[in-house]
PDB file of C-alpha atoms and ligand atoms in Angstrom:
ATOM      1  CA  MET A  27       5.116 255.071 252.047  1.00  0.00           C
ATOM      2  CA  ARG A  28       2.947 253.340 249.381  1.00  0.00           C
ATOM      3  CA  PRO A  29       2.586 255.528 246.282  1.00  0.00           C
ATOM      4  CA  ARG A  30      -0.902 256.946 246.235  1.00  0.00           C
ATOM      5  CA  SER A  31      -3.710 255.524 244.130  1.00  0.00           C
ATOM      6  CA  ILE A  32      -5.145 258.212 241.863  1.00  0.00           C
ATOM      7  CA  VAL A  33      -8.599 257.926 240.279  1.00  0.00           C
ATOM      8  CA  ILE A  34      -9.568 260.382 237.540  1.00  0.00           C
ATOM      9  CA  LEU A  35     -12.997 260.986 235.977  1.00  0.00           C
ATOM     10  CA  THR A  36     -13.168 263.027 232.788  1.00  0.00           C
ATOM     11  CA  GLY A  37     -16.095 264.578 230.938  1.00  0.00           C
ATOM     12  CA  ALA A  38     -16.756 266.483 227.744  1.00  0.00           C
ATOM     13  CA  GLY A  39     -14.936 269.572 229.028  1.00  0.00           C
ATOM     14  CA  ILE A  40     -11.516 267.885 228.654  1.00  0.00           C
ATOM     15  CA  SER A  41     -12.107 267.502 224.899  1.00  0.00           C
ATOM     16  CA  ALA A  42     -13.671 270.942 224.362  1.00  0.00           C
ATOM     17  CA  GLU A  43     -10.375 272.636 223.501  1.00  0.00           C
ATOM     18  CA  SER A  44      -9.722 269.922 220.902  1.00  0.00           C
ATOM     19  CA  GLY A  45     -12.831 271.179 219.101  1.00  0.00           C
ATOM     20  CA  LEU A  46     -15.436 268.631 220.265  1.00  0.00           C
ATOM     21  CA  PRO A  47     -18.638 270.240 221.593  1.00  0.00           C
ATOM     22  CA  THR A  48     -19.681 269.517 225.165  1.00  0.00           C
ATOM     23  CA  PHE A  49     -23.283 268.594 225.939  1.00  0.00           C
ATOM     24  CA  ARG A  50     -24.638 271.327 228.173  1.00  0.00           C
ATOM     25  CA  ASP A  51     -22.478 274.387 227.505  1.00  0.00           C
ATOM     26  CA  LYS A  52     -23.567 277.115 225.100  1.00  0.00           C
ATOM     27  CA  ASP A  53     -23.588 275.568 221.583  1.00  0.00           C
ATOM     28  CA  GLY A  54     -23.452 272.190 223.329  1.00  0.00           C
ATOM     29  CA  LEU A  55     -24.803 269.077 221.621  1.00  0.00           C
ATOM     30  CA  TRP A  56     -27.977 269.118 223.635  1.00  0.00           C
ATOM     31  CA  GLU A  57     -28.754 272.630 222.342  1.00  0.00           C
ATOM     32  CA  GLY A  58     -28.957 271.333 218.766  1.00  0.00           C
ATOM     33  CA  HIS A  59     -30.681 268.039 219.590  1.00  0.00           C
ATOM     34  CA  ARG A  60     -33.205 266.875 222.085  1.00  0.00           C
ATOM     35  CA  VAL A  61     -31.584 264.093 224.115  1.00  0.00           C
ATOM     36  CA  GLU A  62     -34.746 261.998 223.784  1.00  0.00           C
ATOM     37  CA  GLU A  63     -34.487 262.158 219.997  1.00  0.00           C
ATOM     38  CA  VAL A  64     -30.952 260.806 219.654  1.00  0.00           C
ATOM     39  CA  ALA A  65     -29.644 259.237 222.894  1.00  0.00           C
ATOM     40  CA  THR A  66     -32.292 256.780 224.115  1.00  0.00           C
ATOM     41  CA  PRO A  67     -33.171 253.200 223.088  1.00  0.00           C
ATOM     42  CA  GLU A  68     -36.685 254.476 222.353  1.00  0.00           C
ATOM     43  CA  ALA A  69     -35.294 257.019 219.871  1.00  0.00           C
ATOM     44  CA  PHE A  70     -33.335 254.256 218.120  1.00  0.00           C
ATOM     45  CA  ALA A  71     -36.437 252.077 217.909  1.00  0.00           C
ATOM     46  CA  CYS A  72     -38.626 254.769 216.326  1.00  0.00           C
ATOM     47  CA  ALA A  73     -36.145 256.860 214.283  1.00  0.00           C
ATOM     48  CA  PRO A  74     -32.939 254.819 213.705  1.00  0.00           C
ATOM     49  CA  GLU A  75     -31.773 256.887 210.723  1.00  0.00           C
ATOM     50  CA  LEU A  76     -31.906 260.112 212.767  1.00  0.00           C
ATOM     51  CA  VAL A  77     -29.860 258.447 215.521  1.00  0.00           C
ATOM     52  CA  HIS A  78     -27.353 257.037 213.005  1.00  0.00           C
ATOM     53  CA  ARG A  79     -26.969 260.478 211.384  1.00  0.00           C
ATOM     54  CA  PHE A  80     -26.228 262.071 214.796  1.00  0.00           C
ATOM     55  CA  TYR A  81     -23.494 259.554 215.669  1.00  0.00           C
ATOM     56  CA  ASN A  82     -22.123 259.354 212.114  1.00  0.00           C
ATOM     57  CA  LEU A  83     -21.503 263.120 212.234  1.00  0.00           C
ATOM     58  CA  ARG A  84     -19.803 262.803 215.634  1.00  0.00           C
ATOM     59  CA  ARG A  85     -17.702 259.852 214.432  1.00  0.00           C
ATOM     60  CA  ALA A  86     -16.616 261.817 211.351  1.00  0.00           C
ATOM     61  CA  ALA A  87     -15.770 264.880 213.489  1.00  0.00           C
ATOM     62  CA  LEU A  88     -13.499 262.720 215.658  1.00  0.00           C
ATOM     63  CA  ALA A  89     -11.166 262.189 212.700  1.00  0.00           C
ATOM     64  CA  THR A  90     -10.649 265.963 212.401  1.00  0.00           C
ATOM     65  CA  VAL A  91      -9.472 266.651 215.981  1.00  0.00           C
ATOM     66  CA  GLU A  92      -6.371 265.906 218.066  1.00  0.00           C
ATOM     67  CA  PRO A  93      -5.716 265.264 221.771  1.00  0.00           C
ATOM     68  CA  ASN A  94      -4.820 268.425 223.707  1.00  0.00           C
ATOM     69  CA  ALA A  95      -2.397 269.289 226.515  1.00  0.00           C
ATOM     70  CA  ALA A  96      -4.824 267.974 229.155  1.00  0.00           C
ATOM     71  CA  HIS A  97      -5.103 264.524 227.549  1.00  0.00           C
ATOM     72  CA  LEU A  98      -1.309 264.427 227.088  1.00  0.00           C
ATOM     73  CA  ALA A  99      -0.680 265.403 230.733  1.00  0.00           C
ATOM     74  CA  LEU A 100      -2.847 262.540 232.012  1.00  0.00           C
ATOM     75  CA  ALA A 101      -0.974 260.068 229.802  1.00  0.00           C
ATOM     76  CA  ARG A 102       2.281 261.443 231.230  1.00  0.00           C
ATOM     77  CA  LEU A 103       0.923 260.992 234.800  1.00  0.00           C
ATOM     78  CA  GLN A 104       0.094 257.346 234.005  1.00  0.00           C
ATOM     79  CA  ARG A 105       3.681 256.813 232.760  1.00  0.00           C
ATOM     80  CA  GLN A 106       5.498 258.635 235.568  1.00  0.00           C
ATOM     81  CA  HIS A 107       3.405 258.143 238.740  1.00  0.00           C
ATOM     82  CA  PRO A 108       4.751 255.122 240.701  1.00  0.00           C
ATOM     83  CA  GLY A 109       1.300 254.261 242.050  1.00  0.00           C
ATOM     84  CA  LYS A 110      -1.925 253.182 240.326  1.00  0.00           C
ATOM     85  CA  VAL A 111      -3.650 255.729 238.069  1.00  0.00           C
ATOM     86  CA  THR A 112      -7.205 254.762 237.036  1.00  0.00           C
ATOM     87  CA  LEU A 113      -8.645 256.832 234.168  1.00  0.00           C
ATOM     88  CA  ILE A 114     -12.443 256.702 233.909  1.00  0.00           C
ATOM     89  CA  THR A 115     -14.139 258.698 231.155  1.00  0.00           C
ATOM     90  CA  GLN A 116     -17.723 259.541 230.295  1.00  0.00           C
ATOM     91  CA  ASN A 117     -16.468 260.581 226.864  1.00  0.00           C
ATOM     92  CA  VAL A 118     -17.059 258.400 223.825  1.00  0.00           C
ATOM     93  CA  ASP A 119     -14.138 259.932 221.901  1.00  0.00           C
ATOM     94  CA  ASP A 120     -10.712 258.225 221.667  1.00  0.00           C
ATOM     95  CA  LEU A 121      -8.570 261.253 222.539  1.00  0.00           C
ATOM     96  CA  HIS A 122      -7.231 259.721 225.781  1.00  0.00           C
ATOM     97  CA  GLU A 123      -5.972 256.678 223.880  1.00  0.00           C
ATOM     98  CA  ARG A 124      -4.551 258.839 221.069  1.00  0.00           C
ATOM     99  CA  ALA A 125      -2.697 260.853 223.736  1.00  0.00           C
ATOM    100  CA  GLY A 126      -1.066 257.598 224.908  1.00  0.00           C
ATOM    101  CA  SER A 127      -3.265 256.655 227.879  1.00  0.00           C
ATOM    102  CA  ALA A 128      -3.684 252.947 228.602  1.00  0.00           C
ATOM    103  CA  GLY A 129      -6.589 251.047 230.174  1.00  0.00           C
ATOM    104  CA  VAL A 130      -9.095 253.893 229.750  1.00  0.00           C
ATOM    105  CA  ILE A 131     -12.454 252.885 231.272  1.00  0.00           C
ATOM    106  CA  HIS A 132     -15.194 254.121 228.890  1.00  0.00           C
ATOM    107  CA  MET A 133     -18.235 253.986 231.157  1.00  0.00           C
ATOM    108  CA  HIS A 134     -20.540 255.492 228.479  1.00  0.00           C
ATOM    109  CA  GLY A 135     -19.174 253.463 225.565  1.00  0.00           C
ATOM    110  CA  GLU A 136     -17.170 254.474 222.497  1.00  0.00           C
ATOM    111  CA  LEU A 137     -17.970 256.203 219.187  1.00  0.00           C
ATOM    112  CA  GLY A 138     -15.404 253.913 217.557  1.00  0.00           C
ATOM    113  CA  ARG A 139     -17.347 250.742 218.403  1.00  0.00           C
ATOM    114  CA  VAL A 140     -20.693 249.281 217.298  1.00  0.00           C
ATOM    115  CA  ARG A 141     -22.739 246.378 218.627  1.00  0.00           C
ATOM    116  CA  CYS A 142     -25.311 244.072 217.026  1.00  0.00           C
ATOM    117  CA  THR A 143     -28.550 243.984 219.036  1.00  0.00           C
ATOM    118  CA  ARG A 144     -29.406 240.579 217.472  1.00  0.00           C
ATOM    119  CA  CYS A 145     -26.193 238.522 218.088  1.00  0.00           C
ATOM    120  CA  ASP A 146     -24.503 240.921 220.574  1.00  0.00           C
ATOM    121  CA  HIS A 147     -21.305 240.946 218.525  1.00  0.00           C
ATOM    122  CA  ALA A 148     -19.302 244.154 219.138  1.00  0.00           C
ATOM    123  CA  LEU A 149     -16.541 245.501 216.908  1.00  0.00           C
ATOM    124  CA  ALA A 150     -14.413 248.552 216.115  1.00  0.00           C
ATOM    125  CA  TRP A 151     -15.996 250.877 213.554  1.00  0.00           C
ATOM    126  CA  THR A 152     -14.834 254.048 211.790  1.00  0.00           C
ATOM    127  CA  GLY A 153     -17.245 254.816 208.895  1.00  0.00           C
ATOM    128  CA  ASP A 154     -20.938 255.585 208.752  1.00  0.00           C
ATOM    129  CA  LEU A 155     -23.549 253.213 210.104  1.00  0.00           C
ATOM    130  CA  GLY A 156     -27.127 252.840 208.785  1.00  0.00           C
ATOM    131  CA  THR A 157     -30.175 250.593 208.944  1.00  0.00           C
ATOM    132  CA  GLY A 158     -28.862 248.810 205.822  1.00  0.00           C
ATOM    133  CA  THR A 159     -25.477 247.948 207.335  1.00  0.00           C
ATOM    134  CA  VAL A 160     -24.875 244.178 207.568  1.00  0.00           C
ATOM    135  CA  CYS A 161     -23.625 242.698 210.849  1.00  0.00           C
ATOM    136  CA  PRO A 162     -20.337 240.921 209.928  1.00  0.00           C
ATOM    137  CA  ASN A 163     -21.094 238.226 212.491  1.00  0.00           C
ATOM    138  CA  CYS A 164     -24.761 237.212 211.996  1.00  0.00           C
ATOM    139  CA  GLY A 165     -25.170 238.677 208.498  1.00  0.00           C
ATOM    140  CA  LYS A 166     -28.434 240.483 209.344  1.00  0.00           C
ATOM    141  CA  THR A 167     -29.179 244.140 208.601  1.00  0.00           C
ATOM    142  CA  GLY A 168     -30.809 246.776 210.815  1.00  0.00           C
ATOM    143  CA  TYR A 169     -29.438 245.514 214.155  1.00  0.00           C
ATOM    144  CA  LEU A 170     -26.134 247.338 214.404  1.00  0.00           C
ATOM    145  CA  ARG A 171     -26.132 250.299 216.823  1.00  0.00           C
ATOM    146  CA  PRO A 172     -23.429 252.634 218.191  1.00  0.00           C
ATOM    147  CA  ASP A 173     -21.838 250.967 221.262  1.00  0.00           C
ATOM    148  CA  ILE A 174     -22.804 253.975 223.371  1.00  0.00           C
ATOM    149  CA  VAL A 175     -24.632 253.967 226.710  1.00  0.00           C
ATOM    150  CA  TRP A 176     -27.887 255.829 226.189  1.00  0.00           C
ATOM    151  CA  PHE A 177     -30.067 257.462 228.816  1.00  0.00           C
ATOM    152  CA  GLY A 178     -31.901 254.787 230.774  1.00  0.00           C
ATOM    153  CA  GLU A 179     -29.177 252.189 230.115  1.00  0.00           C
ATOM    154  CA  MET A 180     -26.610 250.823 232.605  1.00  0.00           C
ATOM    155  CA  PRO A 181     -23.098 252.291 232.286  1.00  0.00           C
ATOM    156  CA  HIS A 182     -20.235 249.859 231.605  1.00  0.00           C
ATOM    157  CA  HIS A 183     -17.582 248.592 234.042  1.00  0.00           C
ATOM    158  CA  MET A 184     -19.362 249.754 237.228  1.00  0.00           C
ATOM    159  CA  GLU A 185     -17.758 247.056 239.422  1.00  0.00           C
ATOM    160  CA  LEU A 186     -14.273 247.986 238.254  1.00  0.00           C
ATOM    161  CA  ILE A 187     -15.048 251.656 238.926  1.00  0.00           C
ATOM    162  CA  ALA A 188     -16.457 250.956 242.415  1.00  0.00           C
ATOM    163  CA  GLU A 189     -13.307 248.973 243.278  1.00  0.00           C
ATOM    164  CA  ALA A 190     -11.042 251.823 242.146  1.00  0.00           C
ATOM    165  CA  LEU A 191     -13.047 254.410 244.131  1.00  0.00           C
ATOM    166  CA  ARG A 192     -12.914 252.240 247.271  1.00  0.00           C
ATOM    167  CA  ASN A 193      -9.089 252.324 247.083  1.00  0.00           C
ATOM    168  CA  ALA A 194      -8.615 255.926 245.967  1.00  0.00           C
ATOM    169  CA  ASP A 195      -6.193 258.226 247.827  1.00  0.00           C
ATOM    170  CA  VAL A 196      -6.811 261.029 245.322  1.00  0.00           C
ATOM    171  CA  PHE A 197      -9.940 261.582 243.177  1.00  0.00           C
ATOM    172  CA  ALA A 198     -10.119 264.197 240.433  1.00  0.00           C
ATOM    173  CA  ALA A 199     -13.105 265.162 238.253  1.00  0.00           C
ATOM    174  CA  ILE A 200     -12.074 267.027 235.095  1.00  0.00           C
ATOM    175  CA  GLY A 201     -14.448 268.865 232.726  1.00  0.00           C
ATOM    176  CA  THR A 202     -17.708 267.327 233.874  1.00  0.00           C
ATOM    177  CA  SER A 203     -20.854 269.235 234.951  1.00  0.00           C
ATOM    178  CA  GLY A 204     -22.051 266.792 237.612  1.00  0.00           C
ATOM    179  CA  HIS A 205     -25.532 266.521 236.122  1.00  0.00           C
ATOM    180  CA  VAL A 206     -25.438 262.846 235.181  1.00  0.00           C
ATOM    181  CA  TYR A 207     -25.403 259.921 237.621  1.00  0.00           C
ATOM    182  CA  PRO A 208     -23.805 257.592 238.569  1.00  0.00           C
ATOM    183  CA  ALA A 209     -20.653 259.569 237.552  1.00  0.00           C
ATOM    184  CA  ALA A 210     -21.724 262.664 239.512  1.00  0.00           C
ATOM    185  CA  GLY A 211     -21.804 260.530 242.685  1.00  0.00           C
ATOM    186  CA  PHE A 212     -18.218 259.244 242.395  1.00  0.00           C
ATOM    187  CA  VAL A 213     -16.846 262.122 244.493  1.00  0.00           C
ATOM    188  CA  GLY A 214     -19.056 260.973 247.383  1.00  0.00           C
ATOM    189  CA  GLU A 215     -17.795 257.371 247.098  1.00  0.00           C
ATOM    190  CA  ALA A 216     -14.175 258.553 246.935  1.00  0.00           C
ATOM    191  CA  ARG A 217     -14.616 260.734 250.011  1.00  0.00           C
ATOM    192  CA  LEU A 218     -16.087 257.784 251.892  1.00  0.00           C
ATOM    193  CA  ALA A 219     -12.835 255.961 251.090  1.00  0.00           C
ATOM    194  CA  GLY A 220     -10.915 258.894 252.604  1.00  0.00           C
ATOM    195  CA  ALA A 221      -9.642 260.296 249.306  1.00  0.00           C
ATOM    196  CA  GLU A 222      -8.546 263.893 248.741  1.00  0.00           C
ATOM    197  CA  THR A 223     -10.857 265.272 246.053  1.00  0.00           C
ATOM    198  CA  VAL A 224     -10.213 267.951 243.425  1.00  0.00           C
ATOM    199  CA  GLU A 225     -12.487 269.405 240.761  1.00  0.00           C
ATOM    200  CA  ILE A 226     -10.843 270.829 237.618  1.00  0.00           C
ATOM    201  CA  ASN A 227     -13.272 272.853 235.519  1.00  0.00           C
ATOM    202  CA  ASN A 228     -13.537 276.271 233.917  1.00  0.00           C
ATOM    203  CA  ALA A 229     -16.766 276.924 235.851  1.00  0.00           C
ATOM    204  CA  GLY A 230     -18.699 275.781 238.930  1.00  0.00           C
ATOM    205  CA  THR A 231     -20.678 272.530 238.638  1.00  0.00           C
ATOM    206  CA  ALA A 232     -23.716 270.869 240.172  1.00  0.00           C
ATOM    207  CA  VAL A 233     -21.458 269.043 242.672  1.00  0.00           C
ATOM    208  CA  SER A 234     -18.666 271.570 243.329  1.00  0.00           C
ATOM    209  CA  GLU A 235     -19.444 271.832 247.039  1.00  0.00           C
ATOM    210  CA  ARG A 236     -18.551 268.161 247.516  1.00  0.00           C
ATOM    211  CA  PHE A 237     -14.896 268.642 246.547  1.00  0.00           C
ATOM    212  CA  HIS A 238     -12.052 269.597 248.904  1.00  0.00           C
ATOM    213  CA  ARG A 239     -10.215 271.606 246.240  1.00  0.00           C
ATOM    214  CA  HIS A 240     -11.043 273.407 242.980  1.00  0.00           C
ATOM    215  CA  LEU A 241      -8.736 274.307 240.108  1.00  0.00           C
ATOM    216  CA  THR A 242     -10.717 276.729 237.972  1.00  0.00           C
ATOM    217  CA  GLY A 243      -9.622 277.379 234.402  1.00  0.00           C
ATOM    218  CA  PRO A 244      -9.240 275.736 230.992  1.00  0.00           C
ATOM    219  CA  ALA A 245      -8.315 272.032 231.183  1.00  0.00           C
ATOM    220  CA  THR A 246      -5.287 272.564 228.914  1.00  0.00           C
ATOM    221  CA  VAL A 247      -3.817 274.897 231.580  1.00  0.00           C
ATOM    222  CA  GLU A 248      -5.018 273.424 234.871  1.00  0.00           C
ATOM    223  CA  VAL A 249      -4.518 269.705 234.163  1.00  0.00           C
ATOM    224  CA  PRO A 250      -0.792 269.922 233.191  1.00  0.00           C
ATOM    225  CA  ARG A 251      -0.220 272.166 236.242  1.00  0.00           C
ATOM    226  CA  TRP A 252      -2.013 269.650 238.532  1.00  0.00           C
ATOM    227  CA  VAL A 253      -0.063 266.741 237.038  1.00  0.00           C
ATOM    228  CA  ASP A 254       3.260 268.579 237.499  1.00  0.00           C
ATOM    229  CA  GLY A 255       2.353 269.022 241.154  1.00  0.00           C
ATOM    230  CA  LEU A 256       1.767 265.272 241.530  1.00  0.00           C
ATOM    231  CA  ILE A 257       4.820 264.097 239.608  1.00  0.00           C
ATOM    232  CA  ALA A 258       7.342 266.562 241.026  1.00  0.00           C
ATOM    233  CA  PRO A 259       5.863 267.868 244.297  1.00  0.00           C
ATOM    234  CA  GLY A 260       7.461 271.147 245.471  1.00  0.00           C
ATOM    235  CA  THR A 261       9.355 271.842 242.167  1.00  0.00           C
TER     236      THR A 261
HETATM  237  N1  APR B 309     -11.838 273.268 230.434  1.00  0.00           N
HETATM  238  C1  APR B 309     -12.390 272.766 231.590  1.00  0.00           C
HETATM  239  N2  APR B 309     -13.725 272.515 231.748  1.00  0.00           N
HETATM  240  C2  APR B 309     -14.520 272.794 230.695  1.00  0.00           C
HETATM  241  C3  APR B 309     -14.019 273.325 229.470  1.00  0.00           C
HETATM  242  C4  APR B 309     -12.620 273.558 229.374  1.00  0.00           C
HETATM  243  N3  APR B 309     -12.068 274.056 228.265  1.00  0.00           N
HETATM  244  N4  APR B 309     -15.091 273.510 228.614  1.00  0.00           N
HETATM  245  C5  APR B 309     -16.196 273.116 229.289  1.00  0.00           C
HETATM  246  N5  APR B 309     -15.862 272.688 230.540  1.00  0.00           N
HETATM  247  C6  APR B 309     -16.757 272.143 231.562  1.00  0.00           C
HETATM  248  C7  APR B 309     -18.103 272.848 231.703  1.00  0.00           C
HETATM  249  O1  APR B 309     -18.033 273.916 232.631  1.00  0.00           O
HETATM  250  C8  APR B 309     -19.008 271.727 232.219  1.00  0.00           C
HETATM  251  O2  APR B 309     -18.947 271.634 233.632  1.00  0.00           O
HETATM  252  O3  APR B 309     -17.069 270.819 231.147  1.00  0.00           O
HETATM  253  C9  APR B 309     -18.360 270.462 231.620  1.00  0.00           C
HETATM  254  C10 APR B 309     -19.137 269.830 230.446  1.00  0.00           C
HETATM  255  O4  APR B 309     -20.366 269.394 230.963  1.00  0.00           O
HETATM  256  P1  APR B 309     -21.394 268.553 230.065  1.00  0.00           P
HETATM  257  O5  APR B 309     -21.532 269.195 228.762  1.00  0.00           O
HETATM  258  O6  APR B 309     -22.604 268.354 230.901  1.00  0.00           O
HETATM  259  O7  APR B 309     -20.632 267.156 229.821  1.00  0.00           O
HETATM  260  P2  APR B 309     -20.450 265.908 230.808  1.00  0.00           P
HETATM  261  O8  APR B 309     -20.419 266.312 232.236  1.00  0.00           O
HETATM  262  O9  APR B 309     -19.336 265.129 230.290  1.00  0.00           O
HETATM  263  O10 APR B 309     -21.837 265.104 230.515  1.00  0.00           O
HETATM  264  C11 APR B 309     -22.026 263.883 231.175  1.00  0.00           C
HETATM  265  O11 APR B 309     -24.072 263.504 229.972  1.00  0.00           O
HETATM  266  O12 APR B 309     -25.052 263.881 227.998  1.00  0.00           O
HETATM  267  C12 APR B 309     -24.539 262.892 228.791  1.00  0.00           C
HETATM  268  O13 APR B 309     -23.589 260.810 228.265  1.00  0.00           O
HETATM  269  C13 APR B 309     -23.383 262.169 228.139  1.00  0.00           C
HETATM  270  O14 APR B 309     -21.240 261.586 229.052  1.00  0.00           O
HETATM  271  C14 APR B 309     -22.193 262.598 228.977  1.00  0.00           C
HETATM  272  C15 APR B 309     -22.817 262.920 230.312  1.00  0.00           C
END
């Protein structure tokens, strides 16, 4: 029998136990900031320094945290599962890659990348960004922005994601609240393809009823347990 194709979607909840705040939980990012003020193209047009400060703080925080047992378990699944494992994340952190995962699909962009809105050059970036930062490609200032998908913008890699969902035998959503589309609709697409679906979260979500199975608890406990079940069924 052909090894099964596994498609995984992760959200902010998988990085919570590494010390990165989620968006909508208590003390989440959206409690301290109004989305409209920091995560829309309009916000960047009218208050770029406020937007830069928000992402500079998040970029700096990234350097102070480490991948956790959930990230490490998914990297292990990618190494040991004989079939295809597609890892899609809404997260802009690099904890999947630092845990050893390959080919991570960042549908909402990456904190570690910036893009010039004048010449469209994109590059890796670690330090602070500001309106005075010069684009290394076109030499102009004031055009570099975080390479992050803001509200109202199209997510990245949607064709690749649709292809993976069409061929999924197993679909798992880990640490995501199901409030933001198109990601929240992936379970529906996977079910249409006949996939078994599992939600791993420490609470119920806006789309829980769409899943066949639920593993409720902290990601660092439930994800390694789920992965063990896939890699060594029945042990
Ligand atoms: N273990 C498992 N699940 C957890 C944990 C944990 N330790 N901590 C929190 N969660 C769950 C919460 O119950 C919630 O369902 O993670 C989810 C986090 O939800 P959100 O904060 O809404 O984050 P996410 O779903 O990733 O947001 C989606 O919204 O703001 C935009 O672009 C941003 O990518 C983001 C998108």
